[in-house]
DNA sequence: TTGCGAAACAAACAAGTGTTAGTTAAGCAT
DNA sequence: ATGCTTAACTAACACTTGTTTGTTTCGCAA
């Protein structure tokens, strides 16, 4: 029995996010997914066209959230440094609010079928370009020291995109969402500043 | 034993590294692997006990390289800051010299079967603990500013462990191994210093 | 030359893959 | 009550999965 508040579709979606994250997309079977939802495998196809369709919905949804968060930040005119800090924190917040889905987004996008795969790559490049632009402007204005923009953008995203993993620590010293966002933004910006 | 068999064995190993990286462990079939090597699938079992055996060999080999690189650095007594810089550069060097295998190491280890999975996790924790210890000592000595060690270690490894991806850029602005190692070490250490 | 071990092969196995077909039961508007 | 829609089910299809078996081929040591 599913909880009354959750529709079967939502249930499938959430379970898929969890299984795709824990076992990987390719290693997760439709029967396994169905079993965890509490239905039979073919019933999934009443809600989703295919396995790929599920993955697509998860990935596209997260991509949309990243764009939306950035746009909200980009509108407020600020210095590149402040803008970058906000963008970093916004990015981490999206991950923090979608722990399972964002992990799937980062690790399983490669299994998207065309044409979605190409579209996905394009969207990601565009998004990262936004960060690159801010950094370039920061260097031009002298707020940031002059280092390889590509390497820096890469380093930033590598650190940010792994934060979902930080929440999995079950040890006593648990780090809060704000600690993660602030601490990481501080560390990276201090490394960048002139 | 026989030297002649090594060629095929090495061939299987290298091809597996490439395929596991490009398509993922679970999504790579033994027939597909065999085809790229130029043999039939059952012939692989003359050289490897199982698919998991292949993955294990790849992962354990890389783990050993990380440990070896660190030990060589740890012996020379240096300040925590200098030691951390060397360890970072050593870590990146191992990745740079094993692009495909290290990518498999980072992304596909979850498919290891027991007891290798448990052993793997333990080794990784030990290795990361080495870095944590250096950072703690650096804070104690006042060389590094006092920030959450866990968050810092996490951020460092997230950045380092993604560097294999940097080499895949085919664009004009290619970054050299030294640029990556020095640039990333500078960025991270500047963010950490007091 | 004989014999042995290494390494290749084709054929097959049991289990599992995503997905479709056909059917049935329940809820709802007319 | 009737018909329509939704969503569940069982059964099955057409492949693919990792792996085993049994056999053959080949190069080398005795």
XYZ file of C-alpha atoms (C1' of nucleotides) in Angstrom:
448
model
C 0.000 0.000 0.000
C 1.327 3.390 -0.911
C 0.847 6.346 1.378
C -2.339 8.164 0.552
C -0.548 11.414 -0.096
C 1.722 9.942 -2.755
C 0.376 8.978 -6.132
C 1.721 5.824 -7.727
C 3.540 7.921 -10.281
C 5.347 9.904 -7.614
C 6.109 6.686 -5.836
C 7.712 5.199 -8.930
C 9.689 8.366 -9.528
C 11.048 8.567 -5.987
C 11.873 4.886 -5.822
C 13.643 5.112 -9.164
C 15.722 8.027 -7.935
C 16.805 6.004 -4.945
C 17.550 2.791 -6.832
C 19.296 4.503 -9.720
C 21.502 6.257 -7.215
C 22.221 3.218 -5.047
C 22.695 0.575 -7.740
C 23.168 2.550 -10.932
C 20.742 2.940 -13.825
C 22.001 -0.006 -15.866
C 22.063 -2.333 -12.880
C 18.511 -1.496 -11.786
C 15.803 -3.693 -13.293
C 12.206 -2.745 -13.913
C 11.033 -5.725 -11.857
C 13.232 -4.679 -8.969
C 11.900 -1.152 -9.185
C 8.321 -2.377 -9.353
C 8.789 -4.633 -6.366
C 10.003 -1.770 -4.192
C 7.043 0.314 -5.271
C 4.701 -2.550 -4.494
C 3.358 -3.228 -7.980
C 4.221 -5.450 -10.935
C 6.718 -4.342 -13.567
C 4.296 -3.845 -16.461
C 2.213 -1.465 -14.347
C 5.052 1.030 -14.497
C 4.282 1.481 -18.174
C 0.926 2.951 -17.282
C 2.873 5.928 -15.917
C 6.123 6.034 -17.848
C 6.787 5.282 -21.482
C 10.064 3.487 -20.840
C 12.957 3.117 -18.448
C 14.768 5.866 -20.303
C 11.708 8.055 -19.923
C 12.093 7.812 -16.161
C 15.756 8.743 -16.288
C 14.972 11.622 -18.617
C 12.352 13.087 -16.326
C 14.711 12.957 -13.363
C 17.617 14.544 -15.223
C 15.623 17.233 -16.956
C 13.897 18.207 -13.754
C 17.184 18.741 -11.943
C 18.661 20.618 -14.890
C 15.664 22.936 -14.768
C 16.155 23.565 -11.081
C 19.784 24.521 -11.610
C 18.853 27.002 -14.316
C 16.036 28.483 -12.288
C 18.264 28.960 -9.250
C 20.927 30.660 -11.320
C 18.523 33.009 -13.059
C 17.156 34.201 -9.753
C 20.696 35.061 -8.658
C 21.862 36.527 -11.926
C 19.084 39.108 -11.991
C 20.280 40.931 -8.895
C 23.253 42.965 -10.060
C 26.220 42.358 -7.841
C 29.975 42.212 -8.063
C 31.331 39.084 -9.741
C 32.638 37.861 -6.402
C 29.286 38.206 -4.691
C 27.510 36.779 -7.679
C 29.802 33.770 -7.726
C 29.280 33.166 -4.041
C 25.500 33.281 -4.484
C 25.653 31.003 -7.505
C 27.753 28.473 -5.609
C 25.379 28.499 -2.681
C 22.369 28.257 -4.971
C 23.884 25.299 -6.770
C 24.594 23.501 -3.515
C 21.073 24.244 -2.315
C 19.528 22.538 -5.337
C 21.626 19.473 -4.627
C 20.744 19.556 -0.943
C 17.052 19.639 -1.745
C 17.295 16.784 -4.260
C 19.877 14.422 -2.846
C 18.906 11.308 -4.718
C 17.859 12.907 -7.989
C 20.953 15.062 -8.226
C 23.188 12.067 -7.703
C 21.418 10.355 -10.596
C 21.775 13.548 -12.595
C 25.550 13.574 -12.112
C 26.295 9.890 -12.575
C 23.671 8.368 -14.830
C 23.087 11.022 -17.490
C 25.358 9.039 -19.816
C 22.586 6.455 -20.204
C 20.180 8.971 -21.685
C 19.185 8.044 -25.214
C 19.282 10.423 -28.123
C 18.141 13.076 -28.691
C 17.973 13.728 -24.972
C 21.652 13.006 -24.428
C 22.726 15.732 -26.841
C 20.254 18.174 -25.354
C 21.473 17.358 -21.880
C 25.112 18.005 -22.760
C 24.190 21.305 -24.377
C 22.255 22.443 -21.327
C 25.081 21.522 -19.003
C 27.607 23.376 -21.119
C 25.418 26.465 -21.147
C 24.993 26.336 -17.405
C 28.697 25.977 -16.757
C 29.344 28.792 -19.206
C 27.394 31.084 -16.904
C 29.897 30.397 -14.160
C 32.818 30.819 -16.530
C 31.485 34.217 -17.549
C 31.282 35.397 -13.972
C 34.819 34.251 -13.288
C 36.141 35.938 -16.422
C 34.458 39.160 -15.415
C 35.899 38.832 -11.938
C 39.394 38.474 -13.343
C 38.872 41.428 -15.674
C 37.707 43.604 -12.808
C 40.667 42.522 -10.746
C 38.570 40.938 -8.027
C 39.912 37.486 -8.828
C 43.500 36.569 -9.555
C 44.377 35.639 -13.088
C 44.302 31.859 -13.285
C 43.150 29.356 -15.888
C 39.390 29.850 -16.077
C 38.783 26.368 -17.390
C 40.690 24.744 -14.562
C 38.967 26.884 -11.982
C 35.464 26.276 -13.273
C 36.239 22.604 -13.417
C 37.513 22.561 -9.852
C 34.491 24.423 -8.560
C 31.995 22.105 -10.192
C 33.914 19.026 -9.128
C 33.666 20.122 -5.529
C 30.057 21.293 -5.701
C 28.753 18.307 -7.599
C 30.039 15.885 -5.025
C 28.310 17.531 -2.072
C 25.369 15.122 -2.242
C 27.843 12.607 -0.866
C 28.472 14.685 2.238
C 24.928 14.140 3.461
C 25.431 10.401 3.492
C 27.848 10.541 6.410
C 26.138 8.898 9.311
C 28.867 9.702 11.803
C 28.461 11.918 14.820
C 30.022 14.935 13.154
C 27.230 15.709 10.757
C 27.560 18.861 8.696
C 24.545 21.092 8.143
C 23.460 22.382 4.764
C 24.562 25.893 5.653
C 27.932 24.708 6.880
C 28.498 22.928 3.597
C 27.386 25.831 1.430
C 29.215 28.525 3.400
C 32.340 26.494 4.083
C 32.795 25.441 0.503
C 32.058 28.887 -0.878
C 34.592 30.385 1.541
C 37.270 27.876 0.688
C 36.901 28.256 -3.064
C 36.546 32.027 -3.083
C 39.518 32.515 -0.807
C 41.537 30.427 -3.261
C 40.377 32.619 -6.119
C 40.609 36.086 -4.674
C 43.303 38.503 -5.605
C 53.768 -17.828 -16.204
C 54.073 -17.879 -19.957
C 55.060 -14.577 -21.479
C 53.015 -15.156 -24.604
C 49.757 -15.177 -22.633
C 50.491 -11.791 -21.160
C 49.733 -10.031 -24.366
C 46.143 -11.240 -24.512
C 45.690 -10.746 -20.811
C 46.966 -7.202 -20.959
C 44.783 -6.621 -23.960
C 41.700 -7.747 -22.073
C 42.653 -5.624 -19.103
C 43.208 -2.449 -21.082
C 40.097 -2.906 -23.164
C 38.069 -3.522 -20.018
C 39.392 -0.329 -18.477
C 38.288 1.626 -21.511
C 34.865 0.012 -21.841
C 34.089 0.126 -18.114
C 34.922 3.809 -18.163
C 33.019 4.673 -21.331
C 29.888 2.577 -20.813
C 29.984 1.643 -17.149
C 30.687 -1.753 -15.610
C 27.107 -2.981 -15.513
C 26.396 -1.876 -19.061
C 29.465 -3.565 -20.524
C 28.945 -7.163 -21.636
C 31.550 -9.877 -21.793
C 30.761 -10.474 -25.468
C 31.236 -6.812 -26.223
C 34.518 -6.802 -24.356
C 35.689 -9.947 -26.138
C 34.776 -8.525 -29.520
C 36.912 -5.435 -28.973
C 39.805 -7.622 -27.879
C 39.337 -9.783 -30.956
C 38.414 -13.056 -29.276
C 35.262 -14.870 -28.186
C 33.695 -14.278 -24.780
C 34.521 -17.663 -23.202
C 38.199 -17.151 -23.970
C 38.311 -14.354 -21.434
C 37.832 -16.979 -18.744
C 41.209 -18.467 -19.613
C 42.701 -15.275 -18.171
C 40.204 -13.979 -15.628
C 38.025 -15.896 -13.242
C 35.011 -13.653 -13.690
C 33.847 -10.205 -14.702
C 34.174 -9.093 -11.105
C 37.727 -10.429 -11.062
C 38.590 -7.992 -13.829
C 37.072 -5.064 -11.970
C 38.851 -6.100 -8.798
C 42.239 -6.210 -10.443
C 41.748 -2.742 -11.896
C 40.564 -1.199 -8.634
C 43.142 -2.848 -6.389
C 45.961 -1.886 -8.719
C 45.009 1.790 -8.631
C 44.520 1.720 -4.881
C 48.039 0.340 -4.539
C 49.436 3.113 -6.683
C 47.797 5.763 -4.530
C 49.268 4.268 -1.382
C 52.706 3.891 -2.911
C 52.748 7.492 -4.099
C 51.723 8.756 -0.703
C 54.296 6.724 1.196
C 57.088 8.095 -0.946
C 55.970 11.614 -0.050
C 55.272 10.988 3.594
C 58.801 9.765 4.266
C 60.429 13.092 3.502
C 59.804 15.259 6.531
C 58.306 18.531 5.528
C 55.910 21.086 6.863
C 52.235 20.067 6.655
C 51.691 22.627 3.932
C 54.502 21.295 1.779
C 53.497 17.749 2.498
C 49.915 18.431 1.506
C 51.023 20.065 -1.713
C 53.187 17.066 -2.578
C 50.434 14.625 -1.698
C 47.969 16.487 -3.895
C 50.370 16.515 -6.798
C 51.216 12.859 -6.282
C 47.562 11.936 -6.243
C 46.906 13.828 -9.451
C 49.958 12.195 -11.034
C 48.606 8.701 -10.382
C 45.353 9.688 -12.047
C 47.177 11.279 -14.956
C 49.164 8.104 -15.558
C 46.094 5.852 -15.345
C 43.318 7.840 -16.946
C 40.991 5.008 -17.787
C 41.679 2.791 -14.801
C 41.344 5.619 -12.308
C 38.004 6.608 -13.762
C 36.828 3.032 -13.270
C 38.274 3.118 -9.779
C 36.230 6.183 -8.861
C 32.926 5.287 -10.495
C 32.601 1.524 -10.656
C 33.990 0.340 -7.325
C 30.411 -0.011 -6.061
C 30.028 -3.105 -8.248
C 32.787 -4.972 -6.433
C 31.505 -8.096 -4.753
C 32.223 -9.004 -1.173
C 34.645 -9.340 0.453
C 36.494 -7.021 -1.913
C 33.962 -4.240 -1.522
C 34.509 -4.008 2.214
C 38.270 -4.162 1.789
C 38.116 -1.441 -0.828
C 36.136 0.900 1.419
C 38.544 0.327 4.257
C 41.558 1.102 2.099
C 39.990 4.266 0.781
C 39.138 5.451 4.272
C 42.687 4.811 5.435
C 44.097 6.695 2.495
C 41.856 9.689 3.033
C 42.710 9.614 6.719
C 46.312 10.298 5.771
C 45.243 13.553 4.195
C 43.018 14.409 7.145
C 45.963 13.924 9.482
C 48.147 16.293 7.509
C 45.435 18.935 7.500
C 44.846 18.554 11.226
C 48.548 18.969 11.882
C 48.615 22.016 9.624
C 45.804 23.620 11.602
C 47.486 22.786 14.890
C 50.738 24.350 13.732
C 48.879 27.421 12.554
C 49.849 26.979 8.937
C 46.276 26.376 7.892
C 43.243 28.279 9.060
C 40.861 26.508 11.340
C 38.059 25.104 9.208
C 36.054 21.911 9.213
C 38.571 19.190 8.400
C 35.958 16.845 7.069
C 34.557 19.406 4.675
C 38.023 20.377 3.517
C 39.218 16.836 2.921
C 36.034 16.143 1.080
C 36.429 19.201 -1.119
C 40.020 18.369 -1.947
C 39.252 14.809 -2.989
C 36.222 15.859 -4.970
C 38.386 18.193 -6.995
C 41.316 15.825 -7.375
C 39.283 12.764 -8.226
C 37.588 14.474 -11.113
C 40.792 15.504 -12.860
C 40.733 12.476 -15.163
C 37.880 14.299 -16.852
C 40.068 17.296 -17.642
C 42.170 15.257 -20.035
C 39.162 14.431 -22.140
C 38.789 17.996 -23.371
C 39.573 17.967 -27.034
C 39.342 21.700 -27.461
C 42.201 23.942 -28.440
C 42.952 25.065 -24.920
C 44.401 21.839 -23.640
C 45.829 21.860 -20.134
C 49.057 20.027 -19.399
C 49.521 17.626 -16.514
C 51.728 20.105 -14.680
C 49.260 22.923 -15.178
C 46.520 20.793 -13.673
C 48.589 19.624 -10.715
C 50.131 23.009 -9.919
C 47.011 25.039 -10.612
C 44.772 22.888 -8.488
C 47.267 22.633 -5.644
C 47.677 26.417 -5.659
C 43.955 27.047 -5.660
C 43.214 24.653 -2.831
C 46.173 25.590 -0.662
C 45.512 29.289 -1.044
C 41.991 28.630 0.157
C 43.333 26.792 3.163
C 46.227 28.930 4.280
C 46.085 31.132 7.298
C 57.667 -38.204 -31.919
C 54.987 -38.023 -28.056
C 52.689 -35.750 -24.595
C 51.271 -31.838 -21.998
C 49.428 -27.523 -20.941
C 47.752 -23.126 -22.566
C 44.342 -20.885 -24.964
C 41.206 -20.607 -28.386
C 36.548 -22.140 -30.012
C 31.210 -23.306 -30.644
C 27.211 -24.586 -28.179
C 24.454 -24.239 -24.547
C 22.415 -23.071 -19.850
C 19.755 -20.800 -16.487
C 18.432 -16.505 -15.268
C 17.309 -11.978 -16.228
C 16.402 -7.900 -19.601
C 12.925 -4.186 -21.188
C 8.693 -4.301 -23.052
C 3.979 -5.656 -25.262
C -0.544 -7.976 -25.428
C -4.598 -9.061 -23.583
C -7.505 -8.979 -19.729
C -9.811 -7.499 -15.555
C -11.401 -4.712 -11.702
C -12.603 -0.214 -9.782
C -14.131 4.689 -9.976
C -16.762 8.144 -12.137
C -19.817 10.989 -15.256
C -23.823 10.596 -17.951
C -27.263 0.968 -15.039
C -24.047 2.266 -18.969
C -19.982 3.184 -20.977
C -15.347 5.216 -20.520
C -11.022 5.750 -18.417
C -7.421 4.426 -15.491
C -4.420 1.325 -13.647
C -3.612 -2.928 -12.061
C -2.704 -7.865 -13.336
C -0.767 -12.475 -15.776
C 1.608 -14.354 -19.552
C 4.715 -14.079 -22.835
C 8.170 -12.406 -26.379
C 12.595 -11.739 -28.120
C 17.018 -10.955 -26.510
C 20.883 -10.530 -23.586
C 23.354 -11.690 -19.377
C 27.627 -14.101 -17.153
C 29.349 -18.414 -17.226
C 30.256 -23.697 -18.021
C 31.140 -27.675 -20.781
C 33.454 -30.160 -23.994
C 36.427 -30.002 -27.758
C 40.107 -28.562 -30.752
C 44.334 -26.376 -31.974
C 48.979 -25.108 -31.268
C 53.659 -24.509 -29.470
C 57.039 -26.319 -26.583
C 59.571 -29.847 -23.482
C 60.963 -34.527 -23.002
